[in-house]
mmCIF file of C-alpha atoms in Angstrom:
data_model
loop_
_atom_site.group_PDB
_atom_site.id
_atom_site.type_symbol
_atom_site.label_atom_id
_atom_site.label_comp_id
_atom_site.label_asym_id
_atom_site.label_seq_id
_atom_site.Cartn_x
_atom_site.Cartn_y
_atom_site.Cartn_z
ATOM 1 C CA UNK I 25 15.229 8.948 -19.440
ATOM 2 C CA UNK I 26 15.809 5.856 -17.720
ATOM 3 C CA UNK I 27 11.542 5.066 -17.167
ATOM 4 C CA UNK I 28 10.843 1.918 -18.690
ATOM 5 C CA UNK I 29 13.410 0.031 -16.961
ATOM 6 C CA UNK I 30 13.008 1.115 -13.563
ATOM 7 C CA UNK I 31 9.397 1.043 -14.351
ATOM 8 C CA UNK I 32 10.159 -2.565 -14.787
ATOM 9 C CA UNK I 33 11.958 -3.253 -11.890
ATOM 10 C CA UNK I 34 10.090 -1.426 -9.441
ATOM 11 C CA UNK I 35 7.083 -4.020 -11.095
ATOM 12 C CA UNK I 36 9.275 -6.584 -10.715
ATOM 13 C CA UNK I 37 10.146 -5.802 -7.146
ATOM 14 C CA UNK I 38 6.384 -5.032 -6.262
ATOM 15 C CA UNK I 39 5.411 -8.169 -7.143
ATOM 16 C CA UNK I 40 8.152 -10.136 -4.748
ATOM 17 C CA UNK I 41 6.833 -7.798 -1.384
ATOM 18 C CA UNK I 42 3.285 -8.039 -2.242
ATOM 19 C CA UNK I 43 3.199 -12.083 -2.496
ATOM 20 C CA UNK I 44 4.607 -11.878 1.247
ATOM 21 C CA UNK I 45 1.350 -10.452 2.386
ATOM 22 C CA UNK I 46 -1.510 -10.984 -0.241
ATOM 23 C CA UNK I 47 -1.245 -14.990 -0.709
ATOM 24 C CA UNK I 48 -2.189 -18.164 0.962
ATOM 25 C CA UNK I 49 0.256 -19.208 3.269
ATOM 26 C CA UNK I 50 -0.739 -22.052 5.165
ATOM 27 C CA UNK I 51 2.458 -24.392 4.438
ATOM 28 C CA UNK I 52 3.546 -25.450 7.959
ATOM 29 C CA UNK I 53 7.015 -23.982 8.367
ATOM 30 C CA UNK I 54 10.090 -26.449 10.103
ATOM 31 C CA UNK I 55 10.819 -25.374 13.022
ATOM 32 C CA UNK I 56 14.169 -24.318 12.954
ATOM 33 C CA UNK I 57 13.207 -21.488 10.446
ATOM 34 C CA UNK I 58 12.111 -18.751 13.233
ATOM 35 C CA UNK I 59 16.086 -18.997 14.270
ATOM 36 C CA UNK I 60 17.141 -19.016 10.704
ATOM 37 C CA UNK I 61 15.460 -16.282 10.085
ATOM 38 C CA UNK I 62 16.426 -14.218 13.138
ATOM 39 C CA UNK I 63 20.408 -15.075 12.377
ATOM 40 C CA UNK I 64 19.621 -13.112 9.013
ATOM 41 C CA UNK I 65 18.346 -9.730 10.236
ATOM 42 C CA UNK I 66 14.767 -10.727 10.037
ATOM 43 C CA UNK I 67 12.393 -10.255 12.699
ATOM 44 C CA UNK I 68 10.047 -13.593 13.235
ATOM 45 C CA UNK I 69 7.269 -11.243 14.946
ATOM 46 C CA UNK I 70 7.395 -8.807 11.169
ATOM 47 C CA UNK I 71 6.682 -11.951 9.190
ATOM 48 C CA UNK I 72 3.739 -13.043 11.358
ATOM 49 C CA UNK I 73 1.787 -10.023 11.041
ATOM 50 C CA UNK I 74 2.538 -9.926 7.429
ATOM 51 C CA UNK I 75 0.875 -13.658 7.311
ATOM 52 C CA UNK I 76 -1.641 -12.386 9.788
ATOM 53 C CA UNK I 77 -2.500 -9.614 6.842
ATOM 54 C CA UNK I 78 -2.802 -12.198 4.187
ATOM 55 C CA UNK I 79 -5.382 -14.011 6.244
ATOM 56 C CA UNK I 80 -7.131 -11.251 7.013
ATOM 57 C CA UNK I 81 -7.196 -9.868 3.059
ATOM 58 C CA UNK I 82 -8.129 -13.645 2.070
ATOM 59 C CA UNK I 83 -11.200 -13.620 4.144
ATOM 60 C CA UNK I 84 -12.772 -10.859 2.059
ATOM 61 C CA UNK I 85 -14.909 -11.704 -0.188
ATOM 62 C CA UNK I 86 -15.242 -8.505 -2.055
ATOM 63 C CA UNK I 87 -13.775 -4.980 -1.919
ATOM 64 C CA UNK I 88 -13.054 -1.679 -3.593
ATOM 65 C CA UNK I 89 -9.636 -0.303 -3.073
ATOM 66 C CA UNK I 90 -7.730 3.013 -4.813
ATOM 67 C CA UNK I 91 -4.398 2.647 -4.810
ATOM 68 C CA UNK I 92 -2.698 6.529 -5.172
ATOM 69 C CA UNK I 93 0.810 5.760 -6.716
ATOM 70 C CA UNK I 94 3.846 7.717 -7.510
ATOM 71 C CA UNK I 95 6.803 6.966 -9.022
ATOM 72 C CA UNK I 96 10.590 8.809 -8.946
ATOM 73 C CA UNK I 97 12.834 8.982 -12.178
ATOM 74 C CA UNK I 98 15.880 10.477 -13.586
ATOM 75 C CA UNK I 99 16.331 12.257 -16.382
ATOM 76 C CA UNK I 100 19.597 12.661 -18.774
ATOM 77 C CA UNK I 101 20.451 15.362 -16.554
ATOM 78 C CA UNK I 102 19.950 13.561 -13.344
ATOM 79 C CA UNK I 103 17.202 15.349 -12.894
ATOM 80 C CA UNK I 104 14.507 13.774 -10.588
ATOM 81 C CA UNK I 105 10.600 14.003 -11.758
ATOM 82 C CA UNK I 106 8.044 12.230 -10.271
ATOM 83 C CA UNK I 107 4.925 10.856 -12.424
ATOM 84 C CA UNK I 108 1.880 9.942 -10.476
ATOM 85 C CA UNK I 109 -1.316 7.315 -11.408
ATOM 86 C CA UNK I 110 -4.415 5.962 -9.816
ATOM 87 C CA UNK I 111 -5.517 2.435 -9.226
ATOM 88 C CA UNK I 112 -9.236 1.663 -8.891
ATOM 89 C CA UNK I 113 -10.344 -1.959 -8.094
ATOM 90 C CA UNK I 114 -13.386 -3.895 -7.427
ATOM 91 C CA UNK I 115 -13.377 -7.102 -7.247
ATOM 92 C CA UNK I 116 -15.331 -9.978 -6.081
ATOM 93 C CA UNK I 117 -13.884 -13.657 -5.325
ATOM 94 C CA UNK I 118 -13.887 -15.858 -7.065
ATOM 95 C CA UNK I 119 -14.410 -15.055 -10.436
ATOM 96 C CA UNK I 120 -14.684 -11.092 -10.849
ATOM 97 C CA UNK I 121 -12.788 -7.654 -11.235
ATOM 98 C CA UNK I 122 -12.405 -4.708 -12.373
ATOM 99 C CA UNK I 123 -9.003 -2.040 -12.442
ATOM 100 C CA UNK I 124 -8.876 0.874 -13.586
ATOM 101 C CA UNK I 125 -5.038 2.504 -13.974
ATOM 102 C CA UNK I 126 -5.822 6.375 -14.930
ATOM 103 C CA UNK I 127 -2.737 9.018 -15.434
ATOM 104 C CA UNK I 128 -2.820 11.933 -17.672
ATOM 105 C CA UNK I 129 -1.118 10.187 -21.038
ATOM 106 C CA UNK I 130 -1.990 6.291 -19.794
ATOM 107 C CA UNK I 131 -5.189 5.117 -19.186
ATOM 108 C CA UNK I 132 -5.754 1.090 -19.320
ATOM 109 C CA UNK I 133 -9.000 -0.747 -17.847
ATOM 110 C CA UNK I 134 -9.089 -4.879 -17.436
ATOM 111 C CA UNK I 135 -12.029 -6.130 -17.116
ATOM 112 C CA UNK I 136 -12.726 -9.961 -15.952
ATOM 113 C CA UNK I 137 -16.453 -11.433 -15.363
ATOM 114 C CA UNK I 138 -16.325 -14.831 -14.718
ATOM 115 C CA UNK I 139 -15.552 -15.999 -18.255
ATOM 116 C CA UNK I 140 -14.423 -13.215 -20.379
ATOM 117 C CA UNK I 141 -11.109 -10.882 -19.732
ATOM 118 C CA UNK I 142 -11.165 -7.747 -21.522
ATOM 119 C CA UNK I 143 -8.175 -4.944 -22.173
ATOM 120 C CA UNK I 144 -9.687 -1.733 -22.946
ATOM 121 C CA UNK I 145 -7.473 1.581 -23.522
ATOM 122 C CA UNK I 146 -10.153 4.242 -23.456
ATOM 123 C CA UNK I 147 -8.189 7.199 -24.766
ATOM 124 C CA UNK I 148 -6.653 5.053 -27.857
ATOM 125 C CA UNK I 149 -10.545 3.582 -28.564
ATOM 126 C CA UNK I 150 -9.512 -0.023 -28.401
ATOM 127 C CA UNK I 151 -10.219 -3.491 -26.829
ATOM 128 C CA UNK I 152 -9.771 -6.587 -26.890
ATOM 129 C CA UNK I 153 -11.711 -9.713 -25.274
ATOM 130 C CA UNK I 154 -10.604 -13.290 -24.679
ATOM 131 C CA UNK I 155 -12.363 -16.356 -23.022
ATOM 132 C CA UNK I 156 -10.750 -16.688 -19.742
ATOM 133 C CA UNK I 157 -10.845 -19.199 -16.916
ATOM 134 C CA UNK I 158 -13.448 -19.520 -13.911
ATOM 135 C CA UNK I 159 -11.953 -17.914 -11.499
ATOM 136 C CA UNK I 160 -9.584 -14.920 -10.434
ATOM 137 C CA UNK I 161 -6.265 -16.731 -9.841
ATOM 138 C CA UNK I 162 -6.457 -18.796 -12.707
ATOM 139 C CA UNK I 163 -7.224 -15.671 -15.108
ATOM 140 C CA UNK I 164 -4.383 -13.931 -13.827
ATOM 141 C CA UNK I 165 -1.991 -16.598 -14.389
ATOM 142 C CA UNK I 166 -3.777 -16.825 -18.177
ATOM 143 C CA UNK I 167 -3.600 -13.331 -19.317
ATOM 144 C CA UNK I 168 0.424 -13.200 -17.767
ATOM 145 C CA UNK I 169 1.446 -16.729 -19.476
ATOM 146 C CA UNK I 170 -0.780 -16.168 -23.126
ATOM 147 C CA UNK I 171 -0.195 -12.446 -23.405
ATOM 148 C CA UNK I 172 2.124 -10.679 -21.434
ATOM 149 C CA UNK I 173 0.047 -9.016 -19.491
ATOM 150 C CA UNK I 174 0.922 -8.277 -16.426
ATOM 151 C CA UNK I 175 -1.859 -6.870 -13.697
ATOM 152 C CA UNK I 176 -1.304 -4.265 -11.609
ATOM 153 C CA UNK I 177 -0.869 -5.281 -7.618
ATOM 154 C CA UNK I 178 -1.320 -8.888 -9.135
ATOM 155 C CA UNK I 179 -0.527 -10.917 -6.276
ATOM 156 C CA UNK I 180 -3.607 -9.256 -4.547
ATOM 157 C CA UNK I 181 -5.653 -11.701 -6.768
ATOM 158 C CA UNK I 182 -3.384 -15.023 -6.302
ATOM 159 C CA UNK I 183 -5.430 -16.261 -3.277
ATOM 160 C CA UNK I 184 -5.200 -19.838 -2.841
ATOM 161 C CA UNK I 185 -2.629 -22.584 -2.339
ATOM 162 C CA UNK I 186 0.204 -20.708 -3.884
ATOM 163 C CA UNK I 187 2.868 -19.746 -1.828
ATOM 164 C CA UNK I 188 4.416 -16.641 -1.101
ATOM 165 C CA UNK I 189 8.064 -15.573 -1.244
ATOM 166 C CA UNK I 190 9.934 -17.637 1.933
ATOM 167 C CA UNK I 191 11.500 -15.957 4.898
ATOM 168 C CA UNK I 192 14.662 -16.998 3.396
ATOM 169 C CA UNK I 193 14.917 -14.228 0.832
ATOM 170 C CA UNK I 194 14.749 -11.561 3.327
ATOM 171 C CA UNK I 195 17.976 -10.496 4.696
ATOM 172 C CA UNK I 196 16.640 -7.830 6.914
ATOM 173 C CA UNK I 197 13.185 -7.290 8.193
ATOM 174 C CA UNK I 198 11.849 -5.364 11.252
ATOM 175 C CA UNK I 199 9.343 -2.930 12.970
ATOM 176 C CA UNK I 200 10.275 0.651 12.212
ATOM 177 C CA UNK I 201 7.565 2.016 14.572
ATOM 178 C CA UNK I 202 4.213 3.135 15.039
ATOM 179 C CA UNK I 203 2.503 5.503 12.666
ATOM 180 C CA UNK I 204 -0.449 7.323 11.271
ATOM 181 C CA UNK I 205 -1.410 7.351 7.907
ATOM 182 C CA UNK I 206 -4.049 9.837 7.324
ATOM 183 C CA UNK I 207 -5.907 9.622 10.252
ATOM 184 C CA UNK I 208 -5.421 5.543 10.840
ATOM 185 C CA UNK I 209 -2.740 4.108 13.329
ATOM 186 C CA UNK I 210 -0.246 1.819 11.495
ATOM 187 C CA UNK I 211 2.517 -0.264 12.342
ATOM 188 C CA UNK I 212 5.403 0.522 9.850
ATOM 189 C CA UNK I 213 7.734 -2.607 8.840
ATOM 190 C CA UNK I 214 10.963 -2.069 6.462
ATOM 191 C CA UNK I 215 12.450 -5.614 4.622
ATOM 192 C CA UNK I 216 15.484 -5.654 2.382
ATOM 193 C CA UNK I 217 15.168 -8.763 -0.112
ATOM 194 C CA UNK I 218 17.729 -9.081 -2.271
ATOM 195 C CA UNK I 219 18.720 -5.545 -4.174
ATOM 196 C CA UNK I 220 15.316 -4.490 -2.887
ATOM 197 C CA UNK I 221 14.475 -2.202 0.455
ATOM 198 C CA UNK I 222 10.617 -2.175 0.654
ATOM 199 C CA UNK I 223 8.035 -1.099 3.110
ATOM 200 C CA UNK I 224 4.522 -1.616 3.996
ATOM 201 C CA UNK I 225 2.421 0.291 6.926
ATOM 202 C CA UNK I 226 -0.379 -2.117 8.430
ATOM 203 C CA UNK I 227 -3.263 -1.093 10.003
ATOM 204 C CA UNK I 228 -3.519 -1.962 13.823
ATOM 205 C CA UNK I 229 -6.405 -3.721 15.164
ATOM 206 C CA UNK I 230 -8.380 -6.494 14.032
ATOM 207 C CA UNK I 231 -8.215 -5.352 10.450
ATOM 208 C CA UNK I 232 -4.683 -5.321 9.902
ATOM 209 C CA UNK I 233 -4.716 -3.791 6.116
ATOM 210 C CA UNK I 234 -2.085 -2.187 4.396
ATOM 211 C CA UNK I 235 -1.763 1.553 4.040
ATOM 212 C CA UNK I 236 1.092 2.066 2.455
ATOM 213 C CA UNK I 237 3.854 0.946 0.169
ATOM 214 C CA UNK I 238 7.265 2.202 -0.272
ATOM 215 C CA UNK I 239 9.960 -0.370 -3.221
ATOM 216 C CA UNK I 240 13.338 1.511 -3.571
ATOM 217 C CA UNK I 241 15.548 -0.315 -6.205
ATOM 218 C CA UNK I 242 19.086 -0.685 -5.186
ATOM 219 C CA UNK I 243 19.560 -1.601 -8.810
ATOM 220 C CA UNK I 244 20.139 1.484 -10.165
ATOM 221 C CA UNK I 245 22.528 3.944 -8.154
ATOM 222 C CA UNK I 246 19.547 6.789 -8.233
ATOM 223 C CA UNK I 247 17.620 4.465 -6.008
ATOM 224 C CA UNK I 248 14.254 5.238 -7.683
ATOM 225 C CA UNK I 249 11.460 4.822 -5.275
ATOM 226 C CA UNK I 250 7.769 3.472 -5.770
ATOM 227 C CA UNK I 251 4.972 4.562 -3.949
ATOM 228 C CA UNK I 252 1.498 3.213 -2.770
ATOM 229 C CA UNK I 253 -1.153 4.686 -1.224
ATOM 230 C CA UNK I 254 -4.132 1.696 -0.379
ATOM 231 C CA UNK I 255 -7.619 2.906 0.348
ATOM 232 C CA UNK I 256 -9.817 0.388 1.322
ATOM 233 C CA UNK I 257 -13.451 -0.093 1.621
ATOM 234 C CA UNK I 258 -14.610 -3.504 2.673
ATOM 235 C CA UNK I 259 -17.283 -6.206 1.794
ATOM 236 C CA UNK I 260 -19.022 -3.722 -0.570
ATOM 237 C CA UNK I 261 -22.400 -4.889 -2.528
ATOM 238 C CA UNK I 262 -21.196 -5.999 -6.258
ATOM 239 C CA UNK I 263 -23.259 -7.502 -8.628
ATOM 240 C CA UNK I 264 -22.859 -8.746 -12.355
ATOM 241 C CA UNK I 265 -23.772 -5.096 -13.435
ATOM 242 C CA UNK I 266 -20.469 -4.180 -11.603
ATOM 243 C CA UNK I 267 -18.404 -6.687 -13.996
ATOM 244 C CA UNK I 268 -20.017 -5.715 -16.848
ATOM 245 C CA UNK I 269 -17.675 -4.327 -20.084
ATOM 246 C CA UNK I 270 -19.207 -1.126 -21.794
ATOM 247 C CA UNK I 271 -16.986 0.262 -24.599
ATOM 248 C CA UNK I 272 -16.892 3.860 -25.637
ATOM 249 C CA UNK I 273 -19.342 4.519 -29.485
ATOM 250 C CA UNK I 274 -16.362 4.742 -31.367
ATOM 251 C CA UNK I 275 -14.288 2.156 -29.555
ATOM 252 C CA UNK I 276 -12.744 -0.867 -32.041
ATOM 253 C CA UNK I 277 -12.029 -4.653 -31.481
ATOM 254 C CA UNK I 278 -8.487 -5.969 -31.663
ATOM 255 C CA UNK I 279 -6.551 -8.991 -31.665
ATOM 256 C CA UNK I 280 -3.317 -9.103 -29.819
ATOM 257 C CA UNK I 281 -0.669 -11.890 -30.638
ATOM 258 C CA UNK I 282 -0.210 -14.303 -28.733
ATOM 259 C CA UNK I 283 3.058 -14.472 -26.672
ATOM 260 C CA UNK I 284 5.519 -17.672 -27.563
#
């Protein structure tokens, strides 16, 4: 089977959409970069709603969200199967989370609580626990730089002063249409970056959340898809108790290496 590389990809590709939506973009843009963009294929009105979403997911200041994923392979046989997973997060800025990534043969927890990170795999009985940095954007960066460790949905976390992926690397971007998701009426926008078609479905009103996620990589000539269902609820009561890391009886303390 093909998994762990479009597994890597798709992460890969996940991570370039998501930083279009989820991080601070406050960099004035010149002004000739609307009709730039508009030569290429890409909509100016799709990218402000997509900045409009960032702003509205970087004024919340905590939040629990389940993100329902699935993802298409191809076996030897060009057979397509489709594993699933679940997402849990809570997290509260600036300096605390929790995610949870259960399937049936892959469980992983990280934990961070203001000045520990933790990597717990409950079904293997392991963990392991490193001093981190004050404060959610920083840790991130830490445990990706010193370990390898890469976070799922990680640009959710990387809130402030970075900037996001430029309207330059889109070649196409526009609305697709209007559409429900489970009850909720969403705006549907489709982007092509690179060898990348992704999709995201944004809530309409004045909390203009995403929905839905769709990465197809062009890479590989099954066009594997990734898929992300967001469940949101908002401004939730967390305290420290929330944050707190509680290993199984029989669970044992590790060291990883550190990466070079």
């Amino acid at each position: 089977m093909g998994g762990p590389r479009t597994a890597t990809a798709l992460a890969a590709a996940l991570s370039l959409s998501l930083a279009w939506f989820v991080v601070a973009d406050a960099a004035p843009r010149p002004a000739a970069a609307p009709t730039a963009t508009a030569a290429r294929g890409v909509d100016p009105a799709v990218v402000k709603a997509l900045r409009e979403m960032s702003a509205y997911l970087q004024s919340l200041s905590t939040f629990k969200l389940t993100s329902r994923t699935s993802l298409d392979l191809v076996a030897n046989d060009n057979q397509k199967i489709q594993l699933d997973g679940t997402a849990t997060y809570r997290v509260r800025k600036p300096n605390a989370f929790v995610i949870d990534v259960v399937s049936d043969d892959w469980n992983r927890s990280y934990i961070y609580n203001g000045h520990e990170f933790t990597l717990y795999a409950p079904k293997l009985g392991y963990f392991a626990t490193w001093a981190a940095p004050a404060n959610i954007q920083e840790t991130v960066s830490f445990v990706e730089n010193r370990f390898g460790i890469s976070l799922p949905l990680d640009d959710l976390f990387r809130w402030s002063g970075q900037d996001g992926a430029r309207a330059d690397a889109l070649t196409s971007g526009f609305l697709v249409g209007a559409e429900t998701i489970e009850g909720v009426k969403t705006n549907h926008y489709a982007f092509r970056e690179g060898d990348i078609d992704w999709q995201v479905w944004i809530q309409q009103g004045d909390q203009p959340l995403p929905l839905k996620l769709v990465i197809v990589d062009r890479r590989d000539p099954t066009n594997p898809a990734y898929v992300a269902r967001l469940s949101w609820t908002l401004n939730p009561p967390l305290t420290d108790e929330d944050f707190a890391f509680r290993p199984g009886k029989d669970a044992k303390r590790i060291r990883i290496v550190l990466q070079h």
